[in-house]
Each structure stands twice: as C-alpha cells, then as structure tokens.
Coordinates of C-alpha atoms in Angstrom, one line a residue:
M117 CA 40.5 -3.8 -39.2
Q118 CA 37.7 -6.4 -38.9
Q119 CA 39.4 -7.8 -35.8
S120 CA 39.6 -4.3 -34.3
R121 CA 35.9 -3.7 -34.9
H122 CA 35.1 -7.0 -33.2
A123 CA 37.3 -6.0 -30.3
A124 CA 35.7 -2.6 -30.0
T125 CA 32.2 -4.2 -30.1
W126 CA 33.1 -6.7 -27.4
A127 CA 34.5 -3.9 -25.3
L128 CA 31.3 -1.9 -25.6
L129 CA 29.2 -4.9 -24.7
T130 CA 31.4 -5.6 -21.7
L131 CA 31.1 -2.0 -20.6
F132 CA 27.3 -2.1 -20.8
A133 CA 27.1 -5.4 -18.9
F134 CA 29.4 -4.0 -16.2
A135 CA 27.2 -0.8 -15.9
A136 CA 24.1 -2.9 -15.5
A137 CA 25.7 -5.0 -12.8
A138 CA 26.8 -1.9 -11.0
G139 CA 23.2 -0.7 -10.8
V140 CA 23.2 1.8 -13.7
L141 CA 19.6 1.1 -14.8
Q142 CA 19.3 2.7 -18.2
L143 CA 21.2 4.9 -20.5
K144 CA 19.6 8.1 -21.8
L145 CA 18.9 8.1 -25.5
A146 CA 21.5 10.8 -26.2
E147 CA 24.2 8.7 -24.5
A148 CA 23.2 5.5 -26.4
N149 CA 23.6 7.5 -29.6
F150 CA 27.0 8.8 -28.5
L151 CA 25.7 12.4 -28.6
P152 CA 27.2 14.9 -26.2
P153 CA 25.1 15.0 -23.0
P154 CA 23.2 18.2 -22.2
P155 CA 25.1 20.7 -19.9
E156 CA 24.8 20.3 -16.2
L157 CA 22.3 22.6 -14.6
P158 CA 23.2 25.5 -12.3
H159 CA 22.0 25.2 -8.7
A160 CA 19.6 27.4 -6.9
V161 CA 20.4 27.0 -3.2
I162 CA 18.5 27.5 0.0
R163 CA 21.6 27.9 2.2
S164 CA 21.9 26.9 5.8
D165 CA 21.4 30.5 6.9
G166 CA 18.1 30.6 5.1
T167 CA 19.0 32.8 2.2
V168 CA 18.1 31.9 -1.4
E169 CA 20.6 32.2 -4.2
P170 CA 20.1 33.5 -6.8
A171 CA 17.6 35.8 -5.1
I172 CA 15.8 36.5 -8.4
L173 CA 14.1 33.1 -8.4
P174 CA 10.4 33.0 -7.8
I175 CA 10.6 31.6 -4.3
K176 CA 8.8 33.4 -1.5
R177 CA 9.9 32.9 2.1
A178 CA 7.6 33.1 5.1
G179 CA 9.6 31.9 8.2
E180 CA 10.7 28.4 7.5
V181 CA 8.3 27.9 4.5
Y182 CA 9.6 28.5 1.0
T183 CA 7.0 28.6 -1.7
L184 CA 7.3 28.8 -5.5
T185 CA 5.3 31.6 -7.1
A186 CA 6.0 30.6 -10.7
N187 CA 7.5 27.8 -12.8
I188 CA 11.3 27.4 -12.7
A189 CA 13.2 26.0 -15.7
N190 CA 16.8 24.7 -16.0
F191 CA 17.8 24.9 -12.3
T192 CA 18.5 22.3 -9.6
L193 CA 16.9 23.3 -6.3
E194 CA 19.3 22.4 -3.6
V195 CA 18.3 22.5 0.1
Q196 CA 21.1 23.0 2.6
R197 CA 18.9 24.2 5.5
S198 CA 17.2 21.6 7.8
G199 CA 13.7 21.9 9.1
I200 CA 12.1 23.8 6.3
V201 CA 9.1 23.3 4.0
L202 CA 9.7 23.7 0.3
D203 CA 6.3 24.0 -1.3
G204 CA 6.0 23.8 -5.1
A205 CA 2.5 25.1 -5.0
G206 CA 1.6 23.1 -8.1
Y207 CA 4.3 24.9 -10.2
V208 CA 6.6 23.1 -12.7
L209 CA 10.3 22.5 -12.1
Q210 CA 11.5 21.8 -15.6
G211 CA 14.9 20.3 -16.5
N212 CA 16.9 19.6 -19.7
S213 CA 17.2 15.8 -19.3
S214 CA 20.3 16.2 -17.1
G215 CA 21.1 16.9 -13.5
K216 CA 18.7 16.8 -10.6
G217 CA 15.5 18.5 -9.8
V218 CA 15.3 18.8 -6.0
V219 CA 18.3 17.8 -3.9
L220 CA 18.4 17.2 -0.1
N221 CA 22.0 16.4 0.9
G222 CA 22.6 15.7 4.6
T223 CA 19.6 17.7 5.7
R224 CA 17.1 16.8 8.4
G225 CA 13.4 17.4 8.7
V226 CA 12.7 18.9 5.3
T227 CA 9.3 18.7 3.6
V228 CA 9.1 18.9 -0.2
K229 CA 5.6 19.0 -1.5
N230 CA 3.3 20.0 -4.3
F231 CA 5.9 20.0 -7.1
K232 CA 5.6 19.0 -10.7
V233 CA 9.1 17.8 -11.6
R234 CA 9.8 17.1 -15.3
G235 CA 12.8 16.3 -17.5
F236 CA 15.7 15.6 -15.2
A237 CA 18.2 12.7 -14.9
T238 CA 17.0 12.5 -11.2
G239 CA 13.7 14.1 -10.2
I240 CA 14.1 14.3 -6.4
L241 CA 17.3 13.2 -4.6
L242 CA 17.6 12.5 -0.9
E243 CA 21.3 11.8 -0.1
N244 CA 22.1 11.1 3.5
A245 CA 18.9 13.0 4.4
S246 CA 16.8 12.0 7.4
G247 CA 13.4 12.7 8.9
S248 CA 12.2 14.3 5.7
T249 CA 9.0 14.1 3.7
V250 CA 8.3 14.1 -0.1
S251 CA 4.6 14.4 -0.6
D252 CA 2.0 15.2 -3.3
C253 CA 4.4 15.6 -6.1
E254 CA 4.2 14.6 -9.7
V255 CA 7.4 13.4 -11.3
N256 CA 7.6 12.4 -14.9
D257 CA 9.9 12.2 -17.9
C258 CA 13.0 11.6 -15.7
T259 CA 15.6 8.8 -15.8
L260 CA 15.0 8.3 -12.0
G261 CA 12.0 9.6 -10.2
V262 CA 12.8 9.7 -6.5
H263 CA 16.3 8.5 -5.5
L264 CA 17.3 7.8 -1.9
L265 CA 21.1 7.4 -1.6
Y266 CA 23.9 6.8 0.9
G267 CA 22.2 6.5 4.3
A268 CA 18.9 8.3 3.7
R269 CA 16.9 7.3 6.7
D270 CA 13.6 7.8 8.4
N271 CA 12.1 9.6 5.5
N272 CA 8.5 9.5 4.2
V273 CA 7.6 9.4 0.5
V274 CA 3.9 9.6 0.3
R275 CA 1.0 10.4 -2.2
N276 CA 3.3 11.0 -5.1
R277 CA 2.6 10.2 -8.8
I278 CA 5.6 9.0 -10.8
S279 CA 5.4 8.1 -14.4
Q280 CA 7.5 7.9 -17.6
T281 CA 10.8 7.2 -15.9
N282 CA 13.3 4.4 -16.3
T283 CA 12.9 3.7 -12.5
A284 CA 10.3 5.5 -10.4
V285 CA 12.0 4.9 -7.0
L286 CA 15.6 3.9 -6.3
L287 CA 17.1 3.1 -2.9
Y288 CA 20.9 2.6 -2.9
S289 CA 23.2 1.9 0.0
A290 CA 22.2 1.9 3.7
C291 CA 18.8 3.5 3.2
R292 CA 16.8 2.5 6.2
R293 CA 13.5 2.9 7.9
N294 CA 11.9 4.9 5.1
L295 CA 8.2 4.8 4.4
F296 CA 6.7 4.8 1.0
E297 CA 2.9 5.0 1.2
E298 CA 0.0 5.7 -1.2
N299 CA 2.2 6.5 -4.2
V300 CA 1.1 5.8 -7.8
L301 CA 4.0 4.4 -9.8
A302 CA 2.5 3.8 -13.3
G303 CA 3.9 3.6 -16.8
N304 CA 7.6 3.4 -15.8
G305 CA 10.3 1.0 -16.7
D306 CA 10.6 -0.3 -13.1
G307 CA 8.6 0.8 -10.2
V308 CA 10.9 0.4 -7.2
W309 CA 14.6 -0.8 -7.3
V310 CA 16.4 -1.4 -4.0
E311 CA 20.1 -2.1 -4.6
F312 CA 23.5 -2.2 -2.8
N313 CA 27.1 -3.2 -3.4
S314 CA 28.6 -6.1 -1.4
Y315 CA 31.1 -3.7 0.3
E316 CA 28.3 -1.3 1.5
E317 CA 25.5 -1.5 4.0
T318 CA 22.2 -3.0 3.1
N319 CA 18.9 -1.2 2.9
D320 CA 16.9 -2.4 5.9
Y321 CA 13.5 -2.0 7.6
N322 CA 11.9 0.1 4.8
R323 CA 8.1 0.0 4.4
F324 CA 6.1 0.0 1.2
V325 CA 2.4 0.4 2.1
R326 CA -0.7 0.9 0.0
N327 CA 1.0 2.0 -3.2
N328 CA -0.4 1.5 -6.7
M329 CA 2.2 0.0 -9.1
T330 CA 0.5 -0.5 -12.4
G331 CA 1.6 -0.8 -16.1
N332 CA 5.3 -0.7 -15.5
T333 CA 7.1 -2.6 -18.3
G334 CA 9.8 -4.0 -16.0
F335 CA 9.4 -5.0 -12.4
A336 CA 6.9 -3.4 -10.0
M337 CA 9.6 -3.9 -7.3
I338 CA 13.0 -5.5 -7.4
L339 CA 14.8 -5.7 -4.1
R340 CA 18.5 -6.8 -3.5
G341 CA 20.4 -6.3 -0.3
C342 CA 17.6 -5.6 2.2
S343 CA 16.2 -7.2 5.3
G344 CA 13.2 -6.4 7.5
T345 CA 11.3 -4.8 4.5
L346 CA 7.5 -4.7 4.8
I347 CA 5.5 -4.7 1.5
E348 CA 1.9 -4.5 2.5
G349 CA -1.5 -3.5 1.0
N350 CA -0.1 -2.6 -2.4
T351 CA -1.9 -3.0 -5.8
V352 CA 0.5 -4.7 -8.3
A353 CA -1.2 -5.0 -11.6
Y354 CA -0.3 -5.5 -15.3
N355 CA 3.5 -5.1 -14.8
G356 CA 6.1 -7.0 -16.8
E357 CA 7.0 -8.7 -13.5
G358 CA 5.7 -8.2 -10.0
I359 CA 7.8 -8.2 -6.9
S360 CA 11.2 -9.9 -6.8
L361 CA 13.5 -10.6 -3.8
S362 CA 16.9 -11.6 -4.9
G363 CA 20.3 -12.3 -3.4
S364 CA 21.8 -13.8 -0.3
S365 CA 21.5 -10.4 1.5
C366 CA 17.8 -10.2 0.8
N367 CA 16.3 -12.0 3.8
Y368 CA 13.6 -11.7 6.5
N369 CA 11.3 -9.6 4.4
T370 CA 7.5 -9.7 4.5
I371 CA 5.1 -9.5 1.5
R372 CA 1.6 -9.3 3.0
A373 CA -1.9 -8.4 2.0
N374 CA -1.1 -7.2 -1.6
T375 CA -3.1 -7.7 -4.7
F376 CA -1.3 -9.1 -7.7
V377 CA -3.2 -9.2 -11.0
G378 CA -2.1 -9.7 -14.6
N379 CA 1.7 -9.6 -14.0
G380 CA 4.4 -11.9 -15.4
K381 CA 5.8 -13.5 -12.2
A382 CA 3.7 -12.1 -9.4
V383 CA 6.3 -12.9 -6.6
S384 CA 9.8 -14.1 -7.3
L385 CA 12.2 -15.4 -4.6
A386 CA 15.6 -16.0 -6.2
A387 CA 19.4 -16.3 -5.9
D388 CA 19.7 -17.5 -2.3
S389 CA 17.1 -15.2 -0.8
K390 CA 15.9 -16.9 2.4
W391 CA 13.6 -16.7 5.3
N392 CA 11.0 -14.4 3.8
T393 CA 7.3 -14.4 4.5
V394 CA 4.5 -14.3 1.8
T395 CA 1.1 -14.2 3.3
M396 CA -2.5 -12.9 2.9
N397 CA -1.9 -11.9 -0.8
M398 CA -4.2 -12.4 -3.7
L399 CA -2.4 -13.6 -6.8
A400 CA -4.8 -13.7 -9.7
A401 CA -4.4 -14.2 -13.5
N402 CA -0.6 -13.8 -13.5
S403 CA 1.7 -15.9 -15.7
V404 CA 3.2 -17.3 -12.5
G405 CA 1.9 -16.9 -9.0
V406 CA 5.1 -17.5 -7.1
Y407 CA 8.5 -18.2 -8.7
F408 CA 11.5 -19.7 -7.0
F409 CA 15.1 -20.2 -8.0
N410 CA 17.5 -21.4 -5.4
A411 CA 15.6 -19.7 -2.6
N412 CA 14.9 -21.8 0.5
G413 CA 13.4 -21.4 4.0
S414 CA 10.6 -19.0 3.3
E415 CA 7.0 -19.3 4.5
I416 CA 4.2 -19.0 2.0
Y417 CA 0.8 -19.4 3.7
C418 CA -2.8 -18.0 3.7
N419 CA -2.5 -16.7 0.1
D420 CA -5.1 -17.0 -2.6
F421 CA -3.7 -18.5 -5.9
L422 CA -6.5 -17.7 -8.5
Y423 CA -6.3 -18.8 -12.1
N424 CA -2.6 -18.1 -12.7
T425 CA -1.2 -19.8 -15.8
R426 CA 1.2 -21.5 -13.4
Q427 CA 0.4 -21.3 -9.8
V428 CA 4.0 -22.0 -8.7
E429 CA 7.2 -22.4 -10.7
N430 CA 10.2 -23.9 -9.0
A431 CA 13.1 -23.4 -11.5
Y432 CA 16.2 -25.5 -11.5
V433 CA 18.9 -26.7 -13.9
N434 CA 20.0 -30.3 -14.3
D435 CA 23.7 -30.4 -13.5
S436 CA 25.1 -33.8 -14.5
G437 CA 22.0 -35.6 -13.4
R438 CA 21.4 -33.8 -10.1
L439 CA 18.9 -31.1 -9.3
F440 CA 20.5 -27.7 -8.6
G441 CA 18.5 -24.8 -7.3
L442 CA 15.3 -26.7 -6.5
S443 CA 13.9 -24.6 -3.6
V444 CA 12.3 -26.0 -0.5
N445 CA 9.9 -23.7 1.4
A446 CA 7.1 -24.0 4.0
W447 CA 3.5 -23.8 2.6
S448 CA 1.6 -23.5 5.8
R449 CA 1.7 -22.1 9.3
N450 CA -0.5 -23.3 12.2
A451 CA -2.2 -25.8 9.9
M452 CA -3.2 -23.0 7.5
G453 CA -2.1 -23.5 4.0
N454 CA -3.2 -21.6 0.8
Y455 CA -6.2 -21.4 -1.4
W456 CA -5.7 -22.9 -4.8
S457 CA -8.2 -22.3 -7.6
D458 CA -7.2 -25.6 -9.3
Y459 CA -7.5 -27.8 -6.2
A460 CA -9.9 -30.7 -6.2
R461 CA -12.0 -29.6 -3.2
N462 CA -12.7 -32.6 -0.9
D463 CA -13.5 -31.7 2.8
V464 CA -15.4 -34.6 4.3
N465 CA -15.1 -33.4 7.9
G466 CA -16.1 -29.8 7.1
D467 CA -13.1 -28.2 8.8
D468 CA -12.4 -25.9 5.7
I469 CA -9.1 -27.8 5.1
G470 CA -8.8 -30.0 2.1
D471 CA -8.5 -33.7 2.9
A472 CA -5.7 -34.2 0.4
A473 CA -2.5 -32.2 0.2
Y474 CA -1.8 -29.9 -2.8
V475 CA 1.4 -31.1 -4.4
I476 CA 3.6 -28.4 -5.9
D477 CA 6.6 -30.6 -6.7
E478 CA 8.5 -33.4 -5.0
L479 CA 9.9 -31.2 -2.4
N480 CA 7.1 -28.7 -1.8
V481 CA 3.7 -29.7 -0.6
D482 CA 0.8 -27.6 0.9
R483 CA -0.5 -30.1 3.4
Y484 CA -3.4 -27.9 4.6
P485 CA -5.0 -26.4 1.4
L486 CA -7.8 -24.1 2.2
M487 CA -11.3 -24.7 1.0
K488 CA -12.2 -21.0 0.9
P489 CA -10.3 -17.9 -0.1
C490 CA -8.5 -16.3 2.9
T491 CA -8.0 -12.7 1.7
S492 CA -10.5 -9.9 1.5
Q493 CA -9.3 -9.2 -2.0
A494 CA -10.2 -12.6 -3.2
L495 CA -13.6 -12.7 -1.4
Q496 CA -14.4 -9.4 -3.2
M497 CA -13.0 -10.4 -6.5
P498 CA -16.4 -10.4 -8.4
S499 CA -16.5 -7.0 -10.1
L500 CA -18.6 -4.8 -7.8
S501 CA -19.4 -1.1 -8.0
M502 CA -20.7 1.2 -5.3
P503 CA -21.0 4.7 -6.6
L504 CA -22.6 5.9 -3.3
E505 CA -22.5 4.7 0.3
Y506 CA -24.3 6.2 3.3
V507 CA -22.8 6.0 6.8
N508 CA -24.9 7.3 9.7
Y509 CA -23.3 7.7 13.2
T510 CA -25.2 8.3 16.4
V511 CA -22.9 9.0 19.4
T512 CA -24.7 8.5 22.6
R513 CA -24.2 7.1 26.1
V514 CA -25.3 3.6 27.1
N515 CA -25.1 2.8 30.8
G516 CA -22.5 5.6 31.2
T517 CA -20.3 4.5 28.3
L518 CA -20.0 6.6 25.2
Y519 CA -20.9 4.5 22.1
A520 CA -20.9 5.1 18.4
V521 CA -23.9 3.4 16.8
V522 CA -23.3 2.9 13.1
D523 CA -25.9 2.4 10.4
G524 CA -24.4 1.9 6.9
V525 CA -26.3 1.6 3.7
Y526 CA -24.5 0.3 0.6
P527 CA -26.3 0.2 -2.8
M528 CA -24.2 -2.2 -5.0
K529 CA -24.1 -3.4 -8.5
L530 CA -22.5 -6.6 -9.8
L531 CA -20.9 -5.7 -13.1
S532 CA -21.0 -9.4 -14.1
W533 CA -24.0 -11.1 -12.3
Q534 CA -24.7 -14.9 -12.4
P535 CA -28.0 -15.9 -10.8
G536 CA -27.6 -18.2 -7.8
K537 CA -23.9 -17.5 -7.5
P538 CA -23.0 -16.6 -3.9
L539 CA -20.9 -13.5 -3.2
A540 CA -18.7 -13.5 -0.1
L541 CA -18.0 -10.1 1.5
L542 CA -15.8 -9.0 4.4
Y543 CA -16.4 -6.1 6.7
P544 CA -13.8 -4.8 9.2
T545 CA -15.2 -3.9 12.6
P546 CA -13.7 -1.8 15.4
L547 CA -12.5 -3.6 18.6
G548 CA -15.4 -4.1 21.0
T549 CA -18.1 -4.2 18.3
T550 CA -21.5 -5.6 19.4
D551 CA -25.1 -5.7 18.2
I552 CA -24.3 -6.6 14.6
T553 CA -27.1 -6.9 12.1
I554 CA -26.7 -7.3 8.3
K555 CA -29.6 -7.0 5.8
L556 CA -29.8 -7.8 2.1
D557 CA -32.6 -5.8 0.5
G558 CA -34.2 -5.4 3.9
Q559 CA -34.0 -9.0 5.0
T560 CA -31.8 -10.0 7.8
I561 CA -29.0 -12.4 6.8
S562 CA -26.4 -14.4 8.8
W563 CA -22.8 -13.5 9.3
S564 CA -19.7 -15.1 10.9
N565 CA -16.6 -14.0 12.6
Y566 CA -14.0 -14.4 9.9
T567 CA -11.0 -13.4 12.0
E568 CA -11.9 -16.0 14.6
A569 CA -11.9 -18.7 12.0
H570 CA -8.8 -17.3 10.3
P571 CA -6.5 -15.9 13.1
E572 CA -4.1 -14.4 10.6
A573 CA -6.8 -12.3 8.9
W574 CA -6.8 -8.8 10.3
H575 CA -7.5 -5.6 8.5
Y576 CA -5.0 -2.7 8.7
T577 CA -6.3 0.7 9.7
A578 CA -4.7 4.0 10.9
L579 CA -5.5 2.9 14.5
G580 CA -4.1 -0.6 14.3
E581 CA -5.5 -3.9 13.1
W582 CA -9.2 -4.7 13.2
P583 CA -10.9 -8.1 13.1
M584 CA -13.3 -8.8 10.2
I585 CA -16.7 -10.4 9.9
Q586 CA -17.9 -12.2 6.8
T587 CA -21.3 -12.6 5.1
V588 CA -22.1 -14.6 2.0
V589 CA -25.1 -13.4 0.0
E590 CA -26.9 -14.6 -3.1
P591 CA -27.9 -11.3 -4.8
P592 CA -31.4 -11.6 -6.3
S593 CA -30.3 -9.4 -9.2
A594 CA -27.3 -7.5 -10.4
T595 CA -28.4 -4.5 -8.3
F596 CA -28.9 -5.0 -4.6
Q597 CA -28.5 -3.2 -1.3
L598 CA -26.7 -4.2 1.9
S599 CA -27.1 -2.5 5.2
I600 CA -25.2 -3.1 8.4
H601 CA -25.9 -2.0 12.0
Y602 CA -23.5 -2.2 14.9
M603 CA -22.2 -0.3 17.8
H604 CA -18.8 0.1 19.5
P605 CA -17.3 2.0 22.4
V606 CA -15.7 5.3 21.5
A607 CA -12.0 5.4 22.1
Y608 CA -10.5 8.2 24.2
V609 CA -7.1 8.9 22.7
N610 CA -4.6 11.7 23.6
G611 CA -7.4 13.8 25.2
S612 CA -9.9 13.3 22.3
Y613 CA -12.9 11.1 21.8
T614 CA -11.9 9.4 18.5
V615 CA -14.0 7.4 16.0
L616 CA -12.5 5.8 12.8
Y617 CA -14.4 4.6 9.8
D618 CA -12.4 2.3 7.5
L619 CA -13.3 3.3 4.0
N620 CA -12.0 0.2 2.3
I621 CA -13.2 1.3 -1.1
A622 CA -10.5 -0.1 -3.4
P623 CA -12.5 -3.3 -4.3
Y624 CA -15.4 -1.2 -5.6
L625 CA -13.3 1.0 -8.0
S626 CA -12.5 0.0 -11.5
P627 CA -12.3 1.5 -15.0
A628 CA -16.0 0.6 -15.4
S629 CA -16.9 2.3 -12.1
P630 CA -14.2 4.9 -11.4
R631 CA -15.8 7.0 -8.7
S632 CA -17.4 6.4 -5.3
T633 CA -18.7 8.9 -2.8
A634 CA -19.2 8.2 0.9
C635 CA -21.9 10.4 2.5
F636 CA -21.4 10.7 6.3
R637 CA -23.9 11.9 8.9
V638 CA -22.8 12.2 12.5
R639 CA -25.4 12.9 15.3
L640 CA -23.9 13.8 18.7
E641 CA -26.3 13.1 21.5
T642 CA -23.8 14.2 24.1
A643 CA -22.1 17.4 25.2
Y644 CA -19.0 18.1 23.0
A645 CA -16.5 20.7 21.9
D646 CA -14.3 21.2 18.9
F647 CA -15.7 18.6 16.4
K648 CA -13.2 17.9 13.7
V649 CA -13.0 15.5 10.7
Y650 CA -9.8 14.1 9.0
C651 CA -8.6 11.9 6.3
T652 CA -5.7 9.9 7.8
G653 CA -2.3 10.5 6.2
T654 CA 1.3 9.7 6.8
E655 CA 2.6 13.2 7.4
Q656 CA 2.8 14.9 10.8
A657 CA -0.8 16.3 10.4
W658 CA -3.8 14.5 9.0
T659 CA -5.9 16.2 6.3
P660 CA -8.9 18.1 7.6
L661 CA -12.3 17.6 5.9
E662 CA -14.9 20.3 5.5
H663 CA -18.2 19.6 7.2
T664 CA -21.6 21.2 7.7
L665 CA -23.4 21.6 11.1
T666 CA -27.2 21.5 11.5
H667 CA -29.4 21.2 14.5
E668 CA -31.9 18.4 15.0
N669 CA -34.1 18.6 18.1
S670 CA -31.6 18.7 21.0
A671 CA -28.7 17.3 19.0
D672 CA -26.1 18.6 16.6
V673 CA -25.7 16.9 13.3
F674 CA -22.5 17.1 11.1
T675 CA -22.5 16.0 7.5
F676 CA -19.6 15.6 5.1
N677 CA -18.8 13.7 1.9
L678 CA -15.6 12.0 0.6
T679 CA -15.1 10.9 -3.0
S680 CA -12.6 8.2 -4.0
A681 CA -11.3 7.8 -7.6
Y682 CA -9.9 4.7 -9.4
D683 CA -7.1 6.8 -11.0
A684 CA -6.0 8.6 -7.9
A685 CA -4.4 7.8 -4.5
L686 CA -7.1 6.7 -2.1
P687 CA -7.8 9.1 0.7
G688 CA -7.2 6.7 3.6
D689 CA -9.5 6.2 6.6
V690 CA -11.9 8.8 8.0
V691 CA -11.5 9.9 11.6
F692 CA -13.7 12.4 13.6
T693 CA -12.8 13.7 17.0
F694 CA -14.5 15.8 19.6
T695 CA -13.5 17.1 23.0
E696 CA -12.7 20.3 24.8
N697 CA -9.1 19.8 23.9
S698 CA -9.3 18.2 20.4
A699 CA -6.3 18.7 18.2
V700 CA -4.7 17.2 15.1
P701 CA -2.4 14.4 16.2
V702 CA 1.1 15.8 16.1
N703 CA 2.9 12.5 16.0
P704 CA 1.0 9.8 14.1
T705 CA 3.2 7.0 15.5
A706 CA 2.5 8.1 19.1
F707 CA -1.1 8.6 18.2
I708 CA -1.4 5.0 17.0
L709 CA 0.4 3.6 20.1
A710 CA -1.8 5.5 22.4
A711 CA -4.9 4.3 20.5
L712 CA -3.8 0.7 20.8
F713 CA -3.2 1.1 24.5
A714 CA -6.5 2.8 25.0
V715 CA -8.5 0.0 23.3
T716 CA -6.6 -3.0 24.9
A717 CA -9.4 -3.7 27.3
A718 CA -12.0 -3.1 24.6
A719 CA -10.2 -5.7 22.4
A720 CA -10.5 -8.5 25.0
Y721 CA -14.1 -7.5 25.7
G722 CA -14.9 -7.2 22.0
S723 CA -13.5 -10.6 21.2
R724 CA -15.9 -12.2 23.7
K725 CA -18.8 -10.2 22.4
L726 CA -18.1 -11.1 18.8
K727 CA -18.0 -14.7 19.7
H728 CA -21.3 -14.3 21.5
Y729 CA -22.9 -12.6 18.5
S730 CA -21.5 -14.9 15.8
K731 CA -24.3 -16.5 13.8
I732 CA -22.7 -19.4 12.0
S733 CA -25.0 -20.9 9.4
P734 CA -24.7 -22.9 6.2
S735 CA -25.1 -19.8 4.0
S736 CA -22.3 -17.9 5.7
S737 CA -19.8 -20.7 5.9
R738 CA -19.8 -21.8 2.2

C-alpha cells in the first residue's frame, strides 16, 4: 500500500511537471483540491448573419454596432460576424470561474471595447482572429486575462486594465504582428507570457509599447519562441522578475527605452537566446540588472545601470573543471557603452567616455563606459512633481512659412531636494526647432543638443522620433520654475496643418504626486477652418478633446486642459489640426508615414539649426 501511495504521488508530480512544460500556467483552486469543475457556460452568439442568439440578452444592435444595455452573467459572448463593434458600455460580463468571457474565433476587423470581464477561465480570447481591437476593458479575477491563440495576427490590445489573473496576457502559437499598447497589467501572477511548442510556428513581430507592468508576483514578461519582438517604453516595476527572453527560438528581439525599477532580475537572457538588443533602458534598484545563462551574441549598450544589487549576473555551472553556459555579449556599439553607477569615473580627456573599461567578468567587458546617464528616465530620476504645466502656442507666418511658437511654463517641486545638487533634464523638440531659450526662475540658462552628443537618443512620439535637448540646473530651492521658448515649422500632413505636443508626463507622476494637469492655449494668427484637438491613440480614430473658443483682438484663441494620473493609462501625445479639410486620421500608420515624409526636409534643416543654436557650457555638460 505504501509503495502504491508513493507511485501515485510520483505520477501526480510527473503530471504537474508535464502540464507546466506544456504551457498550462496554473491550476484553478477547485482543480487543485480535486473538486468537480464548474459547468461550462452556454454561448450567446452574434452569428455571421448579424443575428443575436438568444435574442433575450440585453444587447442592442445599431447597424454593425452591438451594445450591452445591462450586465450579463454566466454566458460566453461569441462573435462569428466580422467587421462589427461589440461595446460593453461599462457593463459587467460575469462568469462562474470556467469557460470564456468574449470569444473571437476566425473573425476579422472586430472591435471589443468598454467591457468589465470578471470570473472566467479566459477573459477575452482571440483565436485565429485578425485585424481586431480590444480596448478600454477591465479584466480581473480570471485565470487568463487576454489570450491570443493559433494564428491571431495584426490585432491591437490597447488601454486595458488587467489584474488578479494567473497570467494577464498569453500569446500561443503563430501569433504575429500584434500590438499591445498602454495597458496596465498589475497584481497578476505573470504579466505577459509568449509561448509555443517546437512543432508549431513561433510568435513573431509583436510589439509591446508603453505598458505599465507593476506588482506582478511572477514575471512582468516571459517570452519563448519569438523573433522580431519590440518591447519599448514600458514601465516594469516591483515584479517578482522583469522581462525574460528564453530559448533557442527567441532571437532578434529588441528591449528599448523601458524603465525597470525594484524587480528581481530586470532583464534575463537565457537558454540559448541569441542576437537580441537591449538599449536605452534604465535599470534601477533591481536585484540584478541583466542576467545571462548560456545566451550569447546579444548587444547591450546605452543603458543606465543604477544601484542594482548586482549590475550583471552571468550564471554558469562548473562541469568537470570547465565553464559551461558563460555568456559572451557585446557591451557597446559605435564606441558607446553603458552608464554604471558603481564605475570609478575617470575621464581625463573629457570625451564623456571613461578612461578605463568596466569589467563585468573575464569574457564580458564594457570598453566604453559612459560618464553620464544616457536615458531620459535616468536623467529625470530625482523625484519630481509638476501638478500643473502651461503651454502657450502662437501659430503665425514668418517670411511666408507657418510656424508654431511655443512658450511653456513648468512649476516644479523636488520631493527630495539637496542644495547644490545638479538636476539634468531632457526635452524632446520637433524636427526643425529653432530659437530655443530656457529659463530657471526667470534667468536664462544654457542647454545642449543631447541627441547630437548621443546619436542613439531619440524620443518616440506619435509622429515619429524627435531629437532631445538637455539642460542641467541647480535648483535654488525645492520649488522652482522652468520656462522654455522655441519655434518650429508646422507640418502639413494629409491635407491638415498638424502640431504635436509631446506630453512626456510619466517622470513627474508618483504616489506622492499622482495628478498633473496640462493647460493649453492656442492662438491662431492665420486664417483657418475646422480646428480640432486629439489625444493620440492606437485605434483607427484618435480621441477628440473638448476645447473652448474665445476672441482676442483679431485672433481666435482655443483653450483646453488634459489631466494625467499615476494610477491610470497615460493619455498619449496631444495633436491639434486645422484646415478647410481637417479630419481625424483614418489610418494611424499611413498618417505617421505621411508625417515623416512631410518633415524630411525640415529634419535636415532642423539638424543644422539645432547645431547652430547649441550652447555648450560647463554647467550643461556635467
């Protein structure tokens, strides 16, 4: 009998191990306790002919838009019709811990939005779905939050909040070219899991941009079987582990411009993952900055390693006296290495490159350690708050060219101020910017062209990448005011004059200062028609902003405000357009390409002008 019990126990352990290896992430509590699972839920179906079954459900149809008019419990909503909008209108779709909440199977061009999905095994499933959007949904208390499966391609998952799940987002098998942007994945087991089996296609060319992955007990992201993945501009904070790329099929991925704070291993490259790029990230106060195990051929450059318990850990095992798994990677590109908070800073010739190499181990050396941080996150790391900012635009013609003249006023407070300690700040500027003046408490201060000094340092906006300028200030007190004046030509894009303001508010939001309001004033000194304001988004239409029109002498003045919150998805950039034919951009990708084409000449011109106006001084180059 004892032997039988041992055999049964061993069989169960083997079963659990096999399930984990196959990608079954967690067992529900009822299954772990060997209780019968809850019954599978009945399906409510929007059929391919547009009918809804059962018809008694509170779903109202208006053309191709289906809107909930009340909460729905204990049903799976299955969409079989392509090209529709399914709007939850803020109502709750409640499950019984089994089944699926919303299912798209083989459909194209479906939008699912404004749902509160609770209590399912899978909250929202996209199986072999393409060109669809899941936006502005709340998913919690599910085993899986959003699941993309078996060839789900070219979908957008944007501005969702997913919490209290075993895994917030799961991609499995041949899921390609999907975009995940501005989602909040907090308080889950794992944030994102990308998985495949060796006999199936990998998950390639997906993008994870500007998401907030905070307080997950497992990984923020774990990726296996993927290539060409872009992980950019995300906040990865206080997770059990940060982002992991693992396996021989996990190659040619890019981890760029993310903020890693307070995680276990911030970035892990393991198990024969190769040829990945890690650049422009801030890695601060993690247990390990970058961890390697048997992962070679990657590039790690222009990152800021700040006060991690171990900046880099290169794991290996000693196999009969020889090193096995000791990884060899490149730690610089174009004579640009990384910034290390524990580096002994000697720079006799003043080229901002350390005179001695930073030795990681016997096979990995940063030969070009940087003397100054290279990311905007690190340069703004001192705890700053900015509850209000004031941005004034004057749109006028100068020698026949339409210019936007910008005057920004930024009252700031250092939450931890040290007298005499310099504060480095970066400011993204549109292509073609000239006439730059920066003041601290009314006194003009110097600035430098940061992107010119660091060619890899560009700032992402909805209209492409912008260069950055840098100023270094010594605040006279914890409270101070910065102001900036500049002008740039107005882009003409898809028949509209278009001006973008990069809000870039994330560094100023924290639990101690959770709100910030930007107050805009736009004065048009030119004939115009159809003035509109938007927050940029990732769906087919940007979000309009309400604005107020007043008259001032011979000009019209538009005012509008935008509030950002620490505990919510950030609103994105601000764009205003005006022309006789102004319209919401129908295709954001085409819009961006057109914008980049429109400003190509301005880019070359602006580069020369920025060089001309650069004021390099000791105070701005420290």
